[in-house]
CSV table of C-alpha atoms in Angstrom, one decimal:
chain,number,residue,atom,x,y,z
A,13,MET,CA,29.9,-15.1,-0.6
A,14,ALA,CA,28.0,-13.9,2.4
A,15,ASP,CA,29.3,-11.9,5.2
A,16,PRO,CA,29.5,-14.9,8.3
A,17,GLN,CA,27.9,-12.3,11.0
A,18,LEU,CA,25.0,-11.8,9.0
A,19,LEU,CA,24.1,-15.6,8.4
A,20,SER,CA,24.7,-16.3,11.8
A,21,SER,CA,22.3,-13.6,12.9
A,22,VAL,CA,19.9,-14.5,10.4
A,23,ARG,CA,19.5,-18.3,11.0
A,24,ALA,CA,19.4,-17.6,14.3
A,25,LEU,CA,16.1,-15.6,14.0
A,26,VAL,CA,14.7,-18.3,12.2
A,27,GLY,CA,11.6,-19.5,13.9
A,28,ARG,CA,11.0,-16.7,16.2
A,29,GLU,CA,7.6,-16.1,17.0
A,30,TYR,CA,5.7,-12.6,17.0
A,31,GLY,CA,3.3,-11.2,19.3
A,32,ARG,CA,-0.2,-10.9,18.2
A,33,VAL,CA,-1.9,-8.1,16.1
A,34,TYR,CA,-5.3,-7.4,16.4
A,35,ALA,CA,-8.5,-6.5,14.6
A,36,TRP,CA,-10.2,-4.0,14.6
A,37,ASP,CA,-13.1,-4.9,14.7
A,38,ALA,CA,-14.8,-7.9,14.6
A,39,VAL,CA,-16.5,-9.6,11.3
A,40,ASN,CA,-19.5,-7.4,10.0
A,41,ALA,CA,-21.5,-7.3,7.7
A,42,PRO,CA,-21.2,-3.8,6.8
A,43,MET,CA,-17.4,-4.1,5.5
A,44,ILE,CA,-18.5,-7.7,4.1
A,45,ARG,CA,-20.6,-6.3,1.6
A,46,GLN,CA,-18.6,-3.3,0.8
A,47,TRP,CA,-15.4,-6.2,-0.3
A,48,CYS,CA,-17.8,-8.0,-2.6
A,49,GLU,CA,-18.9,-4.7,-4.6
A,50,ILE,CA,-15.5,-3.7,-5.3
A,51,MET,CA,-14.5,-7.4,-6.3
A,52,GLY,CA,-17.5,-7.9,-8.0
A,53,VAL,CA,-18.7,-10.8,-6.1
A,54,ASP,CA,-22.2,-11.6,-5.6
A,55,ASN,CA,-22.4,-15.3,-4.2
A,56,PRO,CA,-25.8,-14.6,-1.6
A,57,LEU,CA,-24.1,-17.0,1.0
A,58,TYR,CA,-22.2,-13.6,2.3
A,59,SER,CA,-25.5,-11.1,2.1
A,60,ASP,CA,-28.2,-13.4,2.3
A,61,PRO,CA,-29.4,-14.5,5.7
A,62,ASP,CA,-32.5,-16.8,4.7
A,63,PHE,CA,-29.7,-18.5,1.9
A,64,ALA,CA,-26.7,-18.6,4.3
A,65,GLN,CA,-29.4,-20.2,7.0
A,66,ASN,CA,-29.8,-23.2,4.5
A,67,SER,CA,-26.4,-23.4,3.9
A,68,PRO,CA,-24.1,-26.3,6.0
A,69,TYR,CA,-22.4,-22.4,8.3
A,70,GLN,CA,-26.3,-21.8,8.6
A,71,ALA,CA,-25.3,-18.1,8.7
A,72,ILE,CA,-23.4,-15.3,6.8
A,73,VAL,CA,-20.0,-16.1,6.2
A,74,ALA,CA,-17.0,-13.8,4.9
A,75,PRO,CA,-15.4,-14.6,1.7
A,76,PRO,CA,-12.1,-16.7,2.7
A,77,ALA,CA,-10.0,-14.3,0.4
A,78,MET,CA,-10.9,-11.6,3.1
A,79,LEU,CA,-9.2,-13.2,5.8
A,80,GLN,CA,-6.2,-10.9,5.8
A,81,VAL,CA,-8.6,-7.3,5.6
A,82,TRP,CA,-10.0,-7.9,9.1
A,83,THR,CA,-6.3,-6.9,10.7
A,84,MET,CA,-4.9,-4.5,7.9
A,85,GLU,CA,-4.3,-1.1,10.1
A,86,GLY,CA,-6.0,1.3,8.3
A,87,LEU,CA,-5.0,4.3,6.2
A,88,HIS,CA,-2.2,4.8,8.6
A,89,ALA,CA,0.9,2.5,8.3
A,90,ASN,CA,1.0,0.6,12.1
A,91,ASN,CA,-1.9,1.6,13.2
A,92,TYR,CA,-2.8,-1.3,15.3
A,93,PRO,CA,-6.1,-1.9,17.8
A,94,PRO,CA,-4.4,-1.5,21.7
A,95,GLY,CA,-2.9,-4.6,22.8
A,96,SER,CA,-1.4,-5.7,19.6
A,97,THR,CA,2.4,-6.5,19.6
A,98,GLN,CA,5.1,-3.4,19.2
A,99,GLN,CA,7.5,-6.2,17.8
A,100,ASN,CA,8.7,-5.7,14.1
A,101,PRO,CA,7.8,-9.4,12.6
A,102,TYR,CA,9.8,-7.7,9.2
A,103,GLU,CA,13.5,-6.9,12.2
A,104,VAL,CA,14.9,-9.6,9.9
A,105,LEU,CA,14.6,-7.7,6.4
A,106,LYS,CA,15.8,-4.7,7.9
A,107,LEU,CA,19.1,-6.4,9.4
A,108,ILE,CA,19.5,-7.8,5.7
A,109,GLU,CA,19.4,-4.6,4.4
A,110,GLU,CA,22.2,-3.4,6.7
A,111,TYR,CA,24.8,-6.1,4.5
A,112,GLY,CA,24.1,-4.2,1.1
A,113,TYR,CA,21.0,-6.7,0.0
A,114,ALA,CA,18.6,-3.6,0.2
A,115,SER,CA,16.5,-4.3,-3.8
A,116,VAL,CA,13.1,-6.6,-3.1
A,117,VAL,CA,11.6,-8.4,-6.1
A,118,ALA,CA,9.6,-11.6,-6.5
A,119,VAL,CA,7.4,-10.3,-3.6
A,120,ASN,CA,4.0,-13.1,-3.4
A,121,SER,CA,1.5,-14.2,-0.6
A,122,GLU,CA,-0.7,-17.7,-0.4
A,123,LEU,CA,-3.7,-17.4,1.6
A,124,SER,CA,-5.0,-20.7,3.2
A,125,PHE,CA,-8.3,-20.9,4.9
A,126,THR,CA,-9.2,-23.9,7.2
A,127,ARG,CA,-12.8,-22.5,7.4
A,128,PRO,CA,-14.8,-19.1,6.7
A,129,VAL,CA,-15.5,-16.9,9.4
A,130,GLN,CA,-18.7,-15.9,10.7
A,131,LEU,CA,-20.7,-12.4,11.3
A,132,GLY,CA,-19.4,-10.9,15.0
A,133,GLU,CA,-16.3,-13.0,15.6
A,134,ARG,CA,-12.6,-10.8,16.1
A,135,LEU,CA,-9.7,-11.9,14.5
A,136,TYR,CA,-5.6,-11.9,15.1
A,137,TYR,CA,-2.6,-13.1,13.8
A,138,THR,CA,0.6,-13.7,14.7
A,139,THR,CA,3.8,-14.1,12.8
A,140,ARG,CA,6.6,-17.0,12.5
A,141,LEU,CA,9.7,-16.4,10.4
A,142,ASP,CA,9.4,-19.1,8.3
A,143,ALA,CA,12.7,-20.0,6.5
A,144,VAL,CA,15.3,-17.7,5.3
A,145,GLY,CA,17.3,-19.3,2.2
A,146,ASP,CA,20.8,-20.0,1.5
A,147,GLU,CA,22.4,-17.4,-0.9
A,148,LYS,CA,21.0,-17.5,-3.8
A,149,THR,CA,22.6,-15.8,-7.5
A,150,THR,CA,20.3,-14.8,-10.2
A,151,ALA,CA,20.6,-13.0,-13.2
A,152,LEU,CA,19.6,-9.8,-11.3
A,153,GLY,CA,21.7,-10.3,-8.2
A,154,THR,CA,22.3,-12.2,-4.9
A,155,GLY,CA,20.2,-12.3,-2.0
A,156,PHE,CA,18.0,-14.3,0.3
A,157,PHE,CA,14.6,-15.6,0.0
A,158,VAL,CA,12.6,-14.5,2.8
A,159,THR,CA,9.6,-16.3,3.7
A,160,LEU,CA,7.4,-15.3,6.5
A,161,VAL,CA,4.1,-17.0,7.8
A,162,MET,CA,1.0,-15.3,9.4
A,163,SER,CA,-1.4,-17.2,11.3
A,164,HIS,CA,-5.0,-15.9,12.3
A,165,PHE,CA,-7.1,-17.0,15.1
A,166,VAL,CA,-10.5,-16.6,16.4
A,167,GLU,CA,-10.7,-15.5,19.6
A,168,LYS,CA,-12.9,-17.7,21.7
A,169,PRO,CA,-13.5,-18.3,25.9
A,170,GLU,CA,-13.0,-22.0,24.9
A,171,GLY,CA,-9.5,-21.8,23.7
A,172,ASP,CA,-8.7,-19.6,20.1
A,173,GLU,CA,-9.1,-21.7,17.2
A,174,PRO,CA,-6.9,-21.4,14.3
A,175,VAL,CA,-9.0,-20.1,10.8
A,176,GLY,CA,-6.2,-19.3,7.7
A,177,GLU,CA,-2.7,-18.8,6.9
A,178,LEU,CA,-1.0,-15.9,5.1
A,179,LEU,CA,2.2,-17.2,3.8
A,180,PHE,CA,4.3,-13.6,2.4
A,181,ARG,CA,7.3,-14.5,1.2
A,182,VAL,CA,10.5,-11.5,-0.7
A,183,PHE,CA,13.7,-11.9,-2.6
A,184,LYS,CA,16.1,-9.2,-0.4
A,185,PHE,CA,19.2,-8.8,-3.3
A,186,ARG,CA,22.1,-6.8,-3.8
A,187,PRO,CA,22.2,-5.3,-8.0
A,188,ALA,CA,24.5,-7.6,-9.9
A,189,ASN,CA,25.0,-4.4,-11.9
A,190,PRO,CA,24.2,-1.3,-9.3
A,191,GLN,CA,23.7,2.0,-11.4
A,192,PRO,CA,25.7,4.9,-10.2
A,193,VAL,CA,23.6,7.7,-8.3
A,194,ALA,CA,22.7,10.8,-10.9
A,195,LYS,CA,24.3,13.8,-10.0
A,196,PRO,CA,21.2,16.1,-9.3
A,197,GLU,CA,20.9,18.8,-11.9
A,198,ALA,CA,21.4,22.2,-11.2
A,199,ALA,CA,17.7,23.0,-12.2
A,200,PRO,CA,15.6,19.9,-11.9
A,201,ALA,CA,13.1,20.0,-15.4
A,202,ASN,CA,9.8,20.1,-14.1
A,203,ALA,CA,8.0,16.8,-14.0
A,204,LYS,CA,6.1,15.6,-16.3
A,205,ARG,CA,3.0,13.4,-16.2
A,206,PRO,CA,3.7,9.5,-16.4
A,207,LEU,CA,2.3,8.3,-19.7
A,208,PRO,CA,-0.4,5.7,-20.0
A,209,GLY,CA,0.9,2.2,-20.8
A,210,VAL,CA,-0.4,1.6,-25.0
A,211,SER,CA,-1.2,-2.0,-26.2
A,212,ASP,CA,-2.5,-3.0,-29.3
A,213,ASP,CA,-6.1,-3.6,-27.6
A,214,THR,CA,-5.9,0.3,-26.2
A,215,ARG,CA,-4.1,2.5,-28.8
A,216,PHE,CA,-7.1,3.5,-30.3
A,217,PHE,CA,-8.7,4.8,-27.0
A,218,TRP,CA,-5.9,7.0,-26.7
A,219,GLU,CA,-5.2,7.6,-30.9
A,220,GLY,CA,-9.2,9.0,-30.1
A,221,CYS,CA,-8.3,11.3,-26.9
A,222,ALA,CA,-5.3,12.7,-29.1
A,223,GLU,CA,-8.6,13.8,-31.7
A,224,GLY,CA,-10.6,14.9,-29.0
A,225,ARG,CA,-12.7,11.9,-29.4
A,226,LEU,CA,-14.1,9.2,-26.6
A,227,LEU,CA,-14.2,5.7,-28.2
A,228,ILE,CA,-15.2,3.1,-26.7
A,229,GLN,CA,-14.4,-1.0,-27.5
A,230,ARG,CA,-17.6,-2.5,-29.1
A,231,CYS,CA,-17.9,-6.6,-29.8
A,232,SER,CA,-18.4,-6.6,-33.5
A,233,ALA,CA,-20.3,-9.8,-32.6
A,234,CYS,CA,-22.9,-9.0,-29.9
A,235,ALA,CA,-22.5,-5.4,-29.6
A,236,THR,CA,-21.7,-5.3,-25.8
A,237,LEU,CA,-19.8,-2.3,-25.1
A,238,ARG,CA,-17.0,-2.8,-22.4
A,239,HIS,CA,-14.1,-0.9,-21.1
A,240,PRO,CA,-11.3,-0.9,-20.3
A,241,PRO,CA,-10.4,-2.5,-23.6
A,242,ALA,CA,-9.5,-5.9,-23.7
A,243,PRO,CA,-9.2,-8.2,-26.5
A,244,VAL,CA,-11.6,-10.5,-26.2
A,245,CYS,CA,-15.2,-10.0,-25.1
A,246,MET,CA,-16.6,-10.9,-21.7
A,247,HIS,CA,-20.0,-11.9,-22.9
A,248,CYS,CA,-19.6,-14.4,-25.9
A,249,HIS,CA,-16.3,-14.3,-26.2
A,250,SER,CA,-15.5,-13.2,-29.6
A,251,PHE,CA,-11.8,-11.7,-30.4
A,252,GLU,CA,-13.8,-9.5,-33.3
A,253,TRP,CA,-14.7,-6.0,-32.0
A,254,ASP,CA,-14.7,-2.1,-33.3
A,255,SER,CA,-15.3,1.5,-31.9
A,256,VAL,CA,-17.9,3.8,-31.0
A,257,GLN,CA,-17.6,7.6,-30.1
A,258,ALA,CA,-19.4,7.7,-27.2
A,259,SER,CA,-21.1,11.1,-26.5
A,260,GLY,CA,-19.2,12.2,-23.0
A,261,ARG,CA,-22.0,12.4,-21.0
A,262,GLY,CA,-22.2,10.3,-17.6
A,263,SER,CA,-22.8,10.5,-13.9
A,264,LEU,CA,-20.4,9.9,-11.7
A,265,TYR,CA,-20.5,7.0,-9.8
A,266,SER,CA,-18.4,6.7,-7.3
A,267,PHE,CA,-15.1,9.1,-6.2
A,268,VAL,CA,-12.0,10.0,-3.9
A,269,VAL,CA,-9.9,12.3,-3.1
A,270,MET,CA,-5.7,12.2,-3.0
A,271,HIS,CA,-4.4,13.9,-0.8
A,272,TYR,CA,-0.8,12.0,0.2
A,273,PRO,CA,1.4,11.2,-1.1
A,274,GLU,CA,2.0,14.7,-3.3
A,275,VAL,CA,3.1,13.7,-6.7
A,276,PRO,CA,4.1,16.4,-9.1
A,277,PRO,CA,3.5,17.7,-11.3
A,278,PHE,CA,-0.4,16.4,-10.3
A,279,ASP,CA,-2.2,19.0,-7.7
A,280,HIS,CA,-3.6,18.1,-4.6
A,281,PRO,CA,-6.1,17.6,-3.5
A,282,ASN,CA,-6.2,15.3,-6.5
A,283,PRO,CA,-9.9,14.4,-7.0
A,284,ILE,CA,-10.7,11.3,-9.5
A,285,GLY,CA,-13.8,10.0,-10.6
A,286,LEU,CA,-15.5,6.5,-11.3
A,287,ILE,CA,-17.8,7.9,-14.3
A,288,GLU,CA,-20.8,6.4,-15.6
A,289,LEU,CA,-20.8,6.9,-19.3
A,290,ASP,CA,-24.3,7.2,-20.8
A,291,GLU,CA,-23.6,4.2,-23.2
A,292,GLY,CA,-23.1,2.5,-19.8
A,293,VAL,CA,-19.9,1.5,-19.4
A,294,ARG,CA,-17.7,3.1,-16.4
A,295,LEU,CA,-14.2,4.8,-16.6
A,296,VAL,CA,-11.9,6.1,-14.2
A,297,ALA,CA,-10.9,9.9,-15.2
A,298,GLY,CA,-9.9,13.1,-13.4
A,299,LEU,CA,-12.4,15.8,-12.0
A,300,ILE,CA,-12.2,19.7,-13.0
A,301,GLY,CA,-14.0,22.5,-12.5
A,302,GLY,CA,-14.9,22.2,-8.8
A,303,GLN,CA,-14.2,22.2,-5.0
A,304,ARG,CA,-14.4,18.9,-3.1
A,305,GLU,CA,-17.6,20.1,-1.1
A,306,GLN,CA,-20.2,20.4,-4.0
A,307,LEU,CA,-18.5,16.4,-5.5
A,308,GLN,CA,-21.9,14.2,-5.4
A,309,ILE,CA,-23.1,10.6,-6.3
A,310,GLY,CA,-25.0,11.0,-9.4
A,311,GLN,CA,-23.9,14.7,-10.2
A,312,ARG,CA,-23.9,14.9,-14.0
A,313,LEU,CA,-20.6,15.4,-16.2
A,314,GLN,CA,-19.4,16.5,-19.4
A,315,VAL,CA,-16.1,15.1,-21.1
A,316,GLU,CA,-13.3,17.6,-21.4
A,317,PHE,CA,-9.8,16.9,-23.6
A,318,HIS,CA,-6.6,18.7,-22.0
A,319,ARG,CA,-3.4,18.7,-23.2
A,320,PHE,CA,-0.3,18.2,-21.1
A,321,ASP,CA,3.3,18.3,-21.4
A,322,GLU,CA,3.0,18.2,-25.5
A,323,GLN,CA,2.8,14.3,-24.9
A,324,GLN,CA,-0.6,13.1,-24.2
A,325,THR,CA,-4.4,14.4,-24.6
A,326,LEU,CA,-6.6,13.1,-21.0
A,327,PRO,CA,-10.8,13.1,-21.1
A,328,LEU,CA,-10.9,14.9,-18.0
A,329,PHE,CA,-15.1,15.5,-16.8
A,330,ARG,CA,-16.6,18.6,-15.3
A,331,PRO,CA,-19.7,18.8,-13.3
A,332,VAL,CA,-22.6,20.3,-15.9
A,333,THR,CA,-26.4,21.7,-15.2
A,334,GLU,CA,-28.6,19.8,-16.6
C-alpha cells in the first residue's frame, strides 16, 4: 500500500492550476513552412495565400498539430519568455519520486483542437493537474498514472480565446524487481558504438555495408527506389523487392553538428548529414574529412566504409571535388 502521507499530499495537488507559459513568437509563416517541410505536409492551406483566401478561414492557418510547437522553450530547458510562470507544473512527479516511484513508462500525449491558429496570433498555455490515479500494480511494478492538461489560448483584446488542449499522461512506478546497482569496475571498458537495429527489412543493407557496398532497396514491381528500407512499396504497394548497388556519390542536402550531449565514443562536434544520393534517395550518415565551417548545402560527397569496434561497418561520407 502507498504511504498515507504521499496519498494525502498528492490528492491535495489534484486540480491545481499553474500559470501561463507564453510563446516566444507569434504564429508566423516561416515556422509553418519549415514544420511542413520537415513533416512532409504540402497542404496549400498552410502556405498559399490565394488558396487560403478562398477557404473558410480566409487566410493562412497553422497546421493544428503544431499547437504545442509555438510554446516550446527552445534549445535550452525551461527557457521561457518574460512573463511566463515560475511555477513547476510537474511538482507532483517530483513528490512521487521522493517516495521511491522513480521509474517511468507509458508516456502518452493527446492533442485536441478548437480551431486552427492564424498568422500574427500569440499563444500561451496554462497547466492543470487533472488526475492522479489510484495505486496500480502491473508486471513492471507499482505506481500511479498522472494526468496533466495544458490548455492553449490566443491573446485577444476582447478576451483570450481557447484554441486547444494537450493531455499528458505518465505512469510513475516502483519496479517490481529492481536491479542491484552494479559496482563500477576499476578500469571501465572503452565505450563502443551502439549497434543498429537489424530486421528482415534492413538486414541486406547492413550486410552490404560489411562488404563495402551501399545497397538501396528497389520495388520489383515498379522499380521505385526507397530508403529507409520498408516492407511495402509506397507507390504501388507491392511486397516484392530486391536491391541495387548505389554509386556512393551524392550531395549534402542538409546537416547538423551535434555539440551536446557528448556521448562516447563519438567525437564532438559531431557532423551528421542528410545525403541525397545520385540515385534519388536520401540517407542519414556521419560526415568526415572536413571542418564544420567548410560544410555547404549541395556539396558533393563520396561514401567510405569504416569498421568500428570489430562489430559493425558504417557508411560515412567525405566531401570531394568534382
